[in-house]
Amino acid sequence: MEDIHSELCLRIDEENVNRDESEKLKYVSQSKVRRRFMELVDIYKVDLPKKGTVLAKLKRDGVKEEVIATRPLQRVEIDWTPVDLMLIDPSDLKAKRPNLIYAVDKCTGMPMGFFVTFKPVDSMALKQCLIHLIMPKTYLKVLYPLVENEWVAHGIPHTIVVDNASVNDSYEFEEACLQLGVKEVQFCKIDAGHQKGTIERAFRRLNTMFIHNQKGTTFSNFIEKGRYDSQKNACITIQGFIYMAHLGMVDIVANTFDKRRGNSPHHLWVQGIEDNKRLMLQIPRSIESLKIILMGGSKLRTIQQQGVVIQNEYYYSQELMELKNLLEKFKRVDEEVRVRFDLSDMRKVFVYDPINNRYITAEFTGLKRKKVNLELPVPLMALELDSKKRTETKKTFSPSDRAKAKRKMELIREQDEKQIKKWKRNKDKIASDYQNSDFITDTVLKPVQVETKSNAIITTETKIDVPSINDEIRIIDEEPVVKQKGEKKSESQNDKNENWYIEYEDTDIEDLPSWDVNMKKDKKELA
């Protein structure tokens, strides 16, 4: 505003340069400039680039109407935020701020469930909170005996409201809600915290009622925190905070008078359930279905003849094929179905049946081929390593080899095409002597000569590798000697010439064994 007032004064000075002393303009006070500015400026246009469309409209128009819920479980709001408290992480003994996922019933203000984690909030953490709010809190007296009251809130909500964060706006969370029986999942607009004001006020009540009173608190802002050292004063573990959260939600929040509603959330819940007794029956059908929903592995797959494939491994069952045929019947052949699996055991997967709203079990088909010990759980990492190994092996093969072979085939085709044209022009000549592929076997069975280190010649009937311990075998590519007519006289002479490389050793007759054999005497010796 001071800049606007200064600019106005400068323009007045520029205007007074050409005016007489009696006609000069006077300065305007800064307060008057402010009043005129507020009359002329459009606050909505000023707030729009700074706060966004939703907050700018909210500031201009205000909250037009309140969302009304008339019974328990009609509308449950879920949100998450870092806790205003430093806790000791047992993994490294460092002080950290955990994330709290909190669910509150809109009608009664009753805490429905929560989940605390040091890790970033993901769909898995949201599903843990979802299970906690749905299931009965039968563990309360066993695990947390200091809690005096009962936590009676449980059941499947009709509508769940979350903000538009990327964690919430995920298929995993929405699918889990629908499979558990939640009719609708609503996502608030960006910067529209007023659309889920119940959960925002619930976080504020938790902070003011017991969190900001604990050692290690970070308070709501740096002004309240001042010079307080939250990390140095942190002395509560996450287990201790979870115990405190049960005490705070059950004994404090649920059993404290709410002036907006005219009673405590606990009494409003009990009265609402008595008026709508059918709500007591809204719990999941089996624990097995909850375990499947909480599984960390999830993929979308199309059902094939071999089943569904995860990391190059097919999973099959007869029920899965029946689902495939049913999808084909309703002309949904290419529809992808949700496949859930345990990351620590891939021996079976669970395929969601969208028609009957249930999960189908599919067993492995090829893990034995991969030489995997099926008596122990097979982690997903083992399948990933096998798939990566196959991918690396595939990369060693050149993708151009096929094209090279195709080019050679095309060259042979072109040559044969030219040859056939020549044969057709010369019809009186025989086109070819080959009528089948027996010439290949004739070539294979053609006798060849093999030479060893000891200069011995071995004649083989087929071109095979002859194993030898001490001798190297070498294939002689020379053609066998063909005898021509007129060479009979010199046959013996040629044999001698050809066998000159054979080594002979002189053996004395005396060295030969005697087996009563009479040696034939020479006629000259007998004479």
Short mmCIF file of C-alpha atoms in Angstrom, two decimals, residues 23-461:
data_model
loop_
_atom_site.label_atom_id
_atom_site.label_comp_id
_atom_site.label_asym_id
_atom_site.label_seq_id
_atom_site.Cartn_x
_atom_site.Cartn_y
_atom_site.Cartn_z
CA GLU A 23 -4.06 25.21 -9.22
CA LYS A 24 -1.60 22.66 -7.88
CA LEU A 25 -2.98 19.37 -6.58
CA LYS A 26 -2.61 18.40 -2.95
CA TYR A 27 -1.26 15.13 -1.63
CA VAL A 28 -3.72 12.44 -0.51
CA SER A 29 -3.25 10.64 2.80
CA GLN A 30 -2.26 6.99 2.84
CA SER A 31 -5.38 5.97 4.75
CA LYS A 32 -7.61 7.49 2.07
CA VAL A 33 -5.68 5.63 -0.64
CA ARG A 34 -6.22 2.40 1.29
CA ARG A 35 -9.96 3.00 1.58
CA ARG A 36 -10.32 3.77 -2.13
CA PHE A 37 -8.22 0.73 -3.03
CA MET A 38 -10.44 -1.60 -1.01
CA GLU A 39 -13.51 -0.13 -2.69
CA LEU A 40 -12.19 -0.64 -6.22
CA VAL A 41 -10.12 -3.81 -6.05
CA ASP A 42 -11.65 -7.28 -6.60
CA ILE A 43 -10.44 -9.40 -3.68
CA TYR A 44 -11.26 -12.59 -5.55
CA LYS A 45 -8.91 -11.66 -8.40
CA VAL A 46 -6.17 -10.84 -5.91
CA ASP A 47 -6.57 -14.12 -3.99
CA LEU A 48 -6.97 -16.29 -7.10
CA PRO A 49 -3.26 -16.55 -8.08
CA LYS A 50 -2.16 -16.85 -4.43
CA LYS A 51 -4.71 -19.23 -2.93
CA GLY A 52 -6.28 -20.98 -5.90
CA THR A 53 -9.84 -21.17 -7.14
CA VAL A 54 -11.34 -23.18 -4.27
CA LEU A 55 -9.97 -21.09 -1.39
CA ALA A 56 -10.58 -17.83 -3.24
CA LYS A 57 -14.24 -18.73 -3.76
CA LEU A 58 -14.50 -19.94 -0.16
CA LYS A 59 -13.17 -16.61 1.10
CA ARG A 60 -15.54 -14.66 -1.16
CA ASP A 61 -18.70 -16.76 -0.80
CA GLY A 62 -18.15 -18.56 2.50
CA VAL A 63 -19.49 -22.04 3.35
CA LYS A 64 -22.93 -22.21 1.78
CA GLU A 65 -24.15 -25.41 3.40
CA GLU A 66 -23.00 -28.19 5.73
CA VAL A 67 -22.82 -31.85 4.75
CA ILE A 68 -25.26 -33.69 7.02
CA ALA A 69 -24.97 -37.35 8.06
CA THR A 70 -28.01 -38.79 9.86
CA ARG A 71 -26.68 -42.19 11.01
CA PRO A 72 -23.40 -43.87 11.93
CA LEU A 73 -21.22 -45.22 9.08
CA GLN A 74 -23.07 -43.07 6.55
CA ARG A 75 -19.96 -40.96 5.97
CA VAL A 76 -16.46 -41.62 7.32
CA GLU A 77 -13.63 -39.14 6.71
CA ILE A 78 -10.00 -40.29 6.50
CA ASP A 79 -6.90 -38.12 6.44
CA TRP A 80 -3.27 -38.27 7.51
CA THR A 81 -0.76 -35.78 8.89
CA PRO A 82 2.61 -35.75 10.67
CA VAL A 83 2.11 -35.97 14.43
CA ASP A 84 3.10 -32.89 16.46
CA LEU A 85 5.34 -35.10 18.58
CA MET A 86 8.89 -36.45 18.24
CA LEU A 87 9.05 -40.21 18.92
CA ILE A 88 12.05 -42.49 19.32
CA ASP A 89 12.48 -44.85 16.38
CA PRO A 90 13.64 -48.22 17.82
CA SER A 91 15.51 -49.07 14.60
CA ASP A 92 18.13 -46.30 15.04
CA LEU A 93 17.11 -44.64 18.37
CA LYS A 94 16.64 -41.28 16.63
CA ALA A 95 13.82 -38.83 17.29
CA LYS A 96 11.39 -38.64 14.37
CA ARG A 97 7.89 -37.38 13.60
CA PRO A 98 5.59 -40.27 12.65
CA ASN A 99 2.61 -40.07 10.32
CA LEU A 100 -0.87 -40.62 11.75
CA ILE A 101 -3.71 -41.86 9.54
CA TYR A 102 -7.00 -41.17 11.28
CA ALA A 103 -10.64 -42.07 10.50
CA VAL A 104 -13.67 -40.34 12.10
CA ASP A 105 -17.41 -40.89 11.71
CA LYS A 106 -19.16 -37.76 10.40
CA CYS A 107 -22.49 -38.26 12.17
CA THR A 108 -21.26 -38.97 15.71
CA GLY A 109 -17.65 -37.71 15.69
CA MET A 110 -16.61 -41.17 16.91
CA PRO A 111 -12.99 -42.21 16.22
CA MET A 112 -13.19 -45.24 13.92
CA GLY A 113 -9.56 -46.31 13.61
CA PHE A 114 -6.00 -45.17 13.00
CA PHE A 115 -2.57 -46.28 11.84
CA VAL A 116 0.86 -44.92 12.87
CA THR A 117 4.05 -45.35 10.85
CA PHE A 118 7.48 -43.79 10.47
CA LYS A 119 7.44 -44.62 6.76
CA PRO A 120 5.87 -42.40 4.09
CA VAL A 121 2.14 -42.90 3.77
CA ASP A 122 1.21 -45.19 0.88
CA SER A 123 -1.79 -47.25 -0.18
CA MET A 124 -0.65 -50.09 2.10
CA ALA A 125 -0.82 -47.81 5.17
CA LEU A 126 -4.25 -46.54 4.12
CA LYS A 127 -5.50 -50.11 3.81
CA GLN A 128 -4.21 -50.86 7.32
CA CYS A 129 -6.28 -47.96 8.65
CA LEU A 130 -9.25 -49.16 6.60
CA ILE A 131 -9.06 -52.64 8.16
CA HIS A 132 -8.71 -51.15 11.65
CA LEU A 133 -11.83 -49.01 11.32
CA ILE A 134 -13.92 -51.90 9.94
CA MET A 135 -12.98 -54.68 12.37
CA PRO A 136 -14.22 -54.90 16.01
CA LYS A 137 -11.63 -53.74 18.59
CA THR A 138 -11.67 -57.01 20.56
CA TYR A 139 -7.97 -56.69 21.42
CA LEU A 140 -8.44 -53.57 23.56
CA LYS A 141 -8.63 -55.10 27.07
CA VAL A 142 -5.88 -57.62 26.31
CA LEU A 143 -3.25 -55.29 24.84
CA TYR A 144 -4.18 -52.03 26.56
CA PRO A 145 -5.71 -52.81 29.98
CA LEU A 146 -5.38 -49.19 31.16
CA VAL A 147 -8.12 -48.13 28.74
CA GLU A 148 -11.29 -47.96 30.87
CA ASN A 149 -14.03 -47.63 28.24
CA GLU A 150 -14.94 -49.85 25.30
CA TRP A 151 -14.19 -48.94 21.71
CA VAL A 152 -17.50 -49.92 20.15
CA ALA A 153 -17.02 -48.32 16.72
CA HIS A 154 -16.65 -50.74 13.79
CA GLY A 155 -18.37 -51.62 10.54
CA ILE A 156 -18.28 -51.00 6.79
CA PRO A 157 -18.96 -47.33 5.90
CA HIS A 158 -21.34 -46.40 3.11
CA THR A 159 -19.11 -43.52 1.94
CA ILE A 160 -15.45 -42.80 2.61
CA VAL A 161 -14.13 -39.28 2.05
CA VAL A 162 -10.42 -38.60 1.46
CA ASP A 163 -8.52 -35.65 0.05
CA ASN A 164 -7.06 -35.49 -3.44
CA ALA A 165 -3.52 -36.52 -2.48
CA SER A 166 -1.78 -38.90 -4.88
CA VAL A 167 -1.59 -41.54 -2.13
CA ASN A 168 -5.35 -41.50 -1.63
CA ASP A 169 -6.22 -41.19 -5.32
CA SER A 170 -4.90 -44.64 -6.14
CA TYR A 171 -6.59 -47.66 -7.62
CA GLU A 172 -5.27 -49.84 -4.79
CA PHE A 173 -7.10 -47.98 -2.03
CA GLU A 174 -10.31 -47.43 -3.99
CA GLU A 175 -10.44 -51.08 -5.07
CA ALA A 176 -9.88 -52.27 -1.49
CA CYS A 177 -12.78 -50.08 -0.33
CA LEU A 178 -15.14 -51.39 -2.99
CA GLN A 179 -14.19 -55.02 -2.37
CA LEU A 180 -14.88 -54.63 1.34
CA GLY A 181 -18.35 -53.32 0.60
CA VAL A 182 -17.87 -49.54 0.68
CA LYS A 183 -20.43 -48.11 -1.73
CA GLU A 184 -18.65 -44.87 -2.62
CA VAL A 185 -15.21 -43.26 -2.31
CA GLN A 186 -15.26 -39.47 -2.58
CA PHE A 187 -12.19 -37.37 -3.34
CA CYS A 188 -12.23 -33.76 -2.21
CA LYS A 189 -11.04 -30.99 -4.49
CA ILE A 190 -7.54 -29.56 -4.17
CA ASP A 191 -7.21 -27.15 -1.22
CA ALA A 192 -10.72 -28.07 -0.10
CA GLY A 193 -10.10 -29.07 3.50
CA HIS A 194 -13.47 -27.57 4.47
CA GLN A 195 -15.16 -30.45 2.59
CA LYS A 196 -13.90 -32.80 5.31
CA GLY A 197 -13.97 -30.50 8.27
CA THR A 198 -14.79 -33.30 10.73
CA ILE A 199 -11.39 -34.98 10.38
CA GLU A 200 -9.59 -31.61 10.43
CA ARG A 201 -11.24 -30.74 13.76
CA ALA A 202 -10.49 -34.26 15.03
CA PHE A 203 -6.76 -33.73 14.47
CA ARG A 204 -6.95 -30.42 16.32
CA ARG A 205 -8.73 -32.09 19.26
CA LEU A 206 -6.06 -34.78 19.50
CA ASN A 207 -3.32 -32.15 19.51
CA THR A 208 -4.92 -29.93 22.13
CA MET A 209 -6.17 -32.75 24.38
CA PHE A 210 -3.01 -34.80 24.85
CA ILE A 211 -0.30 -34.47 22.15
CA HIS A 212 0.83 -30.89 22.85
CA ASN A 213 1.17 -31.76 26.55
CA GLN A 214 3.76 -34.51 25.98
CA LYS A 215 7.53 -34.20 26.09
CA GLY A 216 9.04 -33.82 22.65
CA THR A 217 6.05 -32.03 21.13
CA THR A 218 6.66 -29.77 18.13
CA PHE A 219 3.49 -27.70 18.76
CA SER A 220 1.39 -26.40 15.89
CA ASN A 221 3.81 -23.71 14.64
CA PHE A 222 7.23 -22.23 15.33
CA ILE A 223 5.74 -19.33 17.29
CA GLU A 224 4.26 -21.67 19.91
CA LYS A 225 7.39 -23.82 19.86
CA GLY A 226 9.76 -20.93 20.51
CA ARG A 227 13.17 -22.22 21.66
CA TYR A 228 11.81 -25.56 22.84
CA ASP A 229 14.13 -28.42 21.75
CA SER A 230 11.73 -31.18 20.65
CA GLN A 231 14.42 -33.69 19.66
CA LYS A 232 16.32 -33.33 22.91
CA ASN A 233 13.18 -33.82 25.00
CA ALA A 234 11.82 -36.75 22.95
CA CYS A 235 11.39 -39.76 25.24
CA ILE A 236 8.35 -41.68 23.92
CA THR A 237 8.51 -44.76 21.70
CA ILE A 238 6.06 -45.52 18.93
CA GLN A 239 4.62 -48.36 21.03
CA GLY A 240 4.03 -45.94 23.89
CA PHE A 241 2.40 -43.43 21.57
CA ILE A 242 0.03 -46.08 20.19
CA TYR A 243 -0.98 -46.89 23.79
CA MET A 244 -1.52 -43.17 24.43
CA ALA A 245 -3.52 -42.87 21.20
CA HIS A 246 -5.93 -45.56 22.42
CA LEU A 247 -6.32 -43.75 25.74
CA GLY A 248 -6.81 -40.41 24.01
CA MET A 249 -9.30 -41.63 21.40
CA VAL A 250 -11.37 -43.94 23.62
CA ASP A 251 -11.28 -42.40 27.09
CA ILE A 252 -10.93 -38.72 26.13
CA VAL A 253 -12.28 -37.98 22.64
CA ALA A 254 -15.06 -40.59 22.48
CA ASN A 255 -16.31 -39.94 26.02
CA THR A 256 -16.09 -36.15 26.19
CA PHE A 257 -19.15 -33.95 25.73
CA ASP A 258 -19.33 -32.38 22.26
CA LYS A 259 -21.27 -29.10 22.37
CA ARG A 260 -21.82 -29.12 18.58
CA ARG A 261 -23.58 -32.51 18.75
CA GLY A 262 -25.11 -32.23 22.22
CA ASN A 263 -23.61 -35.47 23.61
CA SER A 264 -20.44 -37.56 23.64
CA PRO A 265 -19.46 -39.44 20.46
CA HIS A 266 -19.73 -42.76 22.34
CA HIS A 267 -23.37 -42.21 23.37
CA LEU A 268 -24.29 -40.87 19.95
CA TRP A 269 -22.79 -43.99 18.34
CA VAL A 270 -24.61 -46.40 20.66
CA GLN A 271 -27.92 -44.60 20.11
CA GLY A 272 -27.40 -44.55 16.33
CA ILE A 273 -26.69 -48.29 16.21
CA GLU A 274 -29.81 -49.03 18.27
CA ASP A 275 -31.88 -47.05 15.80
CA ASN A 276 -30.21 -48.84 12.84
CA LYS A 277 -29.52 -52.37 14.10
CA ARG A 278 -28.74 -53.69 10.64
CA LEU A 279 -25.47 -51.71 10.78
CA MET A 280 -24.12 -54.17 13.37
CA LEU A 281 -23.95 -56.88 10.70
CA GLN A 282 -21.74 -54.87 8.33
CA ILE A 283 -18.42 -56.65 8.75
CA PRO A 284 -16.32 -58.62 6.20
CA ARG A 285 -17.30 -62.19 5.47
CA SER A 286 -13.92 -63.78 6.31
CA ILE A 287 -10.47 -62.96 7.61
CA GLU A 288 -9.00 -64.56 4.47
CA SER A 289 -10.51 -61.83 2.31
CA LEU A 290 -8.87 -59.19 4.51
CA LYS A 291 -5.48 -60.90 4.18
CA ILE A 292 -5.81 -60.90 0.40
CA ILE A 293 -6.62 -57.19 0.34
CA LEU A 294 -3.58 -56.43 2.53
CA MET A 295 -1.16 -58.30 0.25
CA GLY A 296 1.62 -56.08 -1.02
CA GLY A 297 1.76 -57.43 -4.58
CA SER A 298 -0.84 -56.26 -7.08
CA LYS A 299 -0.93 -56.27 -10.89
CA LEU A 300 -3.51 -55.95 -13.67
CA ARG A 301 -3.47 -58.87 -16.09
CA THR A 302 -5.52 -60.33 -18.94
CA ILE A 303 -6.52 -63.99 -18.53
CA GLN A 304 -4.94 -66.14 -21.27
CA GLN A 305 -5.22 -69.81 -22.17
CA GLN A 306 -2.23 -70.54 -19.92
CA GLY A 307 -3.63 -68.44 -17.07
CA VAL A 308 -2.19 -65.17 -15.77
CA VAL A 309 1.51 -64.36 -15.92
CA ILE A 310 3.62 -62.69 -13.22
CA GLN A 311 7.36 -62.31 -13.85
CA ASN A 312 7.36 -64.82 -16.73
CA GLU A 313 5.56 -67.43 -14.59
CA TYR A 314 2.06 -68.63 -15.44
CA TYR A 315 -0.59 -69.36 -12.80
CA TYR A 316 -3.54 -71.56 -13.69
CA SER A 317 -6.68 -73.08 -12.19
CA GLN A 318 -9.93 -74.47 -13.51
CA GLU A 319 -11.89 -71.68 -11.81
CA LEU A 320 -9.70 -69.17 -13.62
CA MET A 321 -10.61 -70.70 -16.98
CA GLU A 322 -14.29 -70.58 -16.03
CA LEU A 323 -13.89 -66.87 -15.30
CA LYS A 324 -12.19 -66.42 -18.68
CA ASN A 325 -15.09 -68.11 -20.45
CA LEU A 326 -17.56 -66.03 -18.48
CA LEU A 327 -15.82 -62.80 -19.50
CA GLU A 328 -15.89 -63.94 -23.13
CA LYS A 329 -19.61 -64.61 -22.80
CA PHE A 330 -20.21 -61.01 -21.70
CA LYS A 331 -17.87 -59.70 -24.45
CA ARG A 332 -15.20 -58.62 -21.97
CA VAL A 333 -12.35 -60.68 -23.41
CA ASP A 334 -9.70 -57.96 -23.20
CA GLU A 335 -10.67 -56.82 -19.71
CA GLU A 336 -7.81 -56.78 -17.21
CA VAL A 337 -8.41 -58.31 -13.79
CA ARG A 338 -6.66 -57.57 -10.52
CA VAL A 339 -4.08 -60.17 -9.44
CA ARG A 340 -2.88 -60.05 -5.83
CA PHE A 341 0.05 -62.00 -4.43
CA ASP A 342 2.20 -62.28 -1.34
CA LEU A 343 5.66 -60.82 -2.00
CA SER A 344 7.21 -63.46 0.26
CA ASP A 345 5.49 -66.49 -1.32
CA MET A 346 4.75 -66.69 -5.05
CA ARG A 347 3.55 -70.30 -5.13
CA LYS A 348 0.00 -69.09 -5.68
CA VAL A 349 -1.80 -65.88 -6.61
CA PHE A 350 -5.34 -64.59 -6.14
CA VAL A 351 -7.32 -63.31 -9.13
CA TYR A 352 -10.28 -61.03 -8.56
CA ASP A 353 -13.56 -62.13 -10.12
CA PRO A 354 -15.38 -58.87 -11.01
CA ILE A 355 -18.60 -60.71 -11.86
CA ASN A 356 -19.04 -62.64 -8.60
CA ASN A 357 -17.05 -60.17 -6.44
CA ARG A 358 -14.64 -62.74 -5.03
CA TYR A 359 -11.04 -63.94 -5.36
CA ILE A 360 -9.97 -67.07 -7.25
CA THR A 361 -6.84 -69.01 -6.34
CA ALA A 362 -4.42 -69.85 -9.16
CA GLU A 363 -1.46 -72.21 -8.72
CA PHE A 364 1.96 -72.09 -10.39
CA THR A 365 2.62 -74.17 -13.50
CA GLY A 366 6.35 -73.87 -14.25
CA LEU A 367 8.25 -73.38 -11.01
CA LYS A 368 9.44 -77.00 -11.11
CA ARG A 369 11.07 -76.30 -14.47
CA LYS A 370 13.00 -73.47 -12.82
CA LYS A 371 14.36 -75.93 -10.22
CA VAL A 372 12.84 -74.07 -7.28
CA ASN A 373 12.40 -75.72 -3.89
CA LEU A 374 8.61 -75.72 -3.61
CA GLU A 375 8.63 -76.97 -0.02
CA LEU A 376 9.68 -73.46 1.07
CA PRO A 377 8.05 -70.10 0.23
CA VAL A 378 9.20 -68.68 -3.10
CA PRO A 379 9.79 -64.91 -2.80
CA LEU A 380 9.07 -62.56 -5.68
CA MET A 381 12.75 -61.64 -5.76
CA ALA A 382 13.62 -65.15 -6.95
CA LEU A 383 11.28 -64.81 -9.93
CA GLU A 384 12.61 -61.33 -10.67
CA LEU A 385 16.20 -62.61 -10.73
CA ASP A 386 15.24 -65.45 -13.06
CA SER A 387 13.39 -63.05 -15.35
CA LYS A 388 16.35 -60.65 -15.36
CA LYS A 389 18.71 -63.50 -16.22
CA ARG A 390 16.54 -64.48 -19.18
CA THR A 391 16.44 -60.86 -20.34
CA GLU A 392 20.23 -60.55 -20.17
CA THR A 393 20.63 -63.81 -22.08
CA LYS A 394 18.23 -62.56 -24.75
CA LYS A 395 20.36 -59.44 -25.22
CA THR A 396 23.36 -61.61 -26.19
CA PHE A 397 21.57 -62.65 -29.39
CA SER A 398 21.90 -60.22 -32.26
CA PRO A 399 18.53 -59.00 -33.56
CA SER A 400 20.03 -58.69 -37.05
CA ASP A 401 20.75 -62.42 -37.45
CA ARG A 402 17.21 -63.06 -38.60
CA ALA A 403 17.45 -60.32 -41.22
CA LYS A 404 20.73 -61.78 -42.50
CA ALA A 405 19.13 -65.20 -42.92
CA LYS A 406 16.14 -63.61 -44.66
CA ARG A 407 18.44 -61.83 -47.11
CA LYS A 408 20.20 -65.09 -47.92
CA MET A 409 16.84 -66.78 -48.48
CA GLU A 410 15.84 -63.96 -50.81
CA LEU A 411 19.11 -64.35 -52.74
CA ILE A 412 18.51 -68.10 -53.15
CA ARG A 413 14.96 -67.42 -54.29
CA GLU A 414 16.14 -64.95 -56.91
CA GLN A 415 18.74 -67.41 -58.20
CA ASP A 416 16.20 -70.23 -58.37
CA GLU A 417 13.74 -67.95 -60.13
CA LYS A 418 16.32 -67.22 -62.83
CA GLN A 419 17.22 -70.92 -63.12
CA ILE A 420 13.58 -71.93 -63.52
CA LYS A 421 13.16 -69.41 -66.34
CA LYS A 422 16.14 -70.97 -68.13
CA TRP A 423 14.68 -74.46 -67.71
CA LYS A 424 11.36 -73.31 -69.12
CA ARG A 425 13.08 -71.87 -72.19
CA ASN A 426 14.98 -75.17 -72.74
CA LYS A 427 12.16 -77.68 -72.24
CA ASP A 428 14.04 -80.51 -73.96
CA LYS A 429 16.74 -80.53 -71.30
CA ILE A 430 16.42 -82.08 -67.87
CA ALA A 431 15.85 -79.39 -65.34
CA SER A 432 17.52 -81.06 -62.35
CA ASP A 433 18.59 -84.46 -61.08
CA TYR A 434 17.36 -83.72 -57.57
CA GLN A 435 13.80 -84.78 -56.74
CA ASN A 436 14.11 -84.86 -52.95
CA SER A 437 16.63 -84.22 -50.18
CA ASP A 438 18.29 -87.64 -50.13
CA PHE A 439 21.47 -86.04 -51.45
CA ILE A 440 21.99 -84.64 -47.95
CA THR A 441 22.16 -88.08 -46.38
CA ASP A 442 24.36 -89.29 -49.24
CA THR A 443 26.77 -86.49 -48.47
CA VAL A 444 26.76 -87.28 -44.77
CA LEU A 445 27.40 -90.99 -45.39
CA LYS A 446 30.23 -90.33 -47.87
CA PRO A 447 33.48 -92.06 -46.73
CA VAL A 448 36.17 -89.71 -45.47
CA GLN A 449 39.78 -90.22 -44.43
CA VAL A 450 40.97 -89.37 -40.94
CA GLU A 451 44.65 -88.93 -40.08
CA THR A 452 46.06 -89.34 -36.56
CA LYS A 453 49.35 -88.27 -35.00
CA SER A 454 50.77 -91.75 -35.46
CA ASN A 455 50.35 -91.25 -39.24
CA ALA A 456 47.63 -93.89 -39.36
CA ILE A 457 44.79 -93.49 -41.83
CA ILE A 458 41.28 -94.32 -40.63
CA THR A 459 38.51 -94.63 -43.17
CA THR A 460 35.11 -93.75 -41.73
CA GLU A 461 31.68 -94.19 -43.24
#
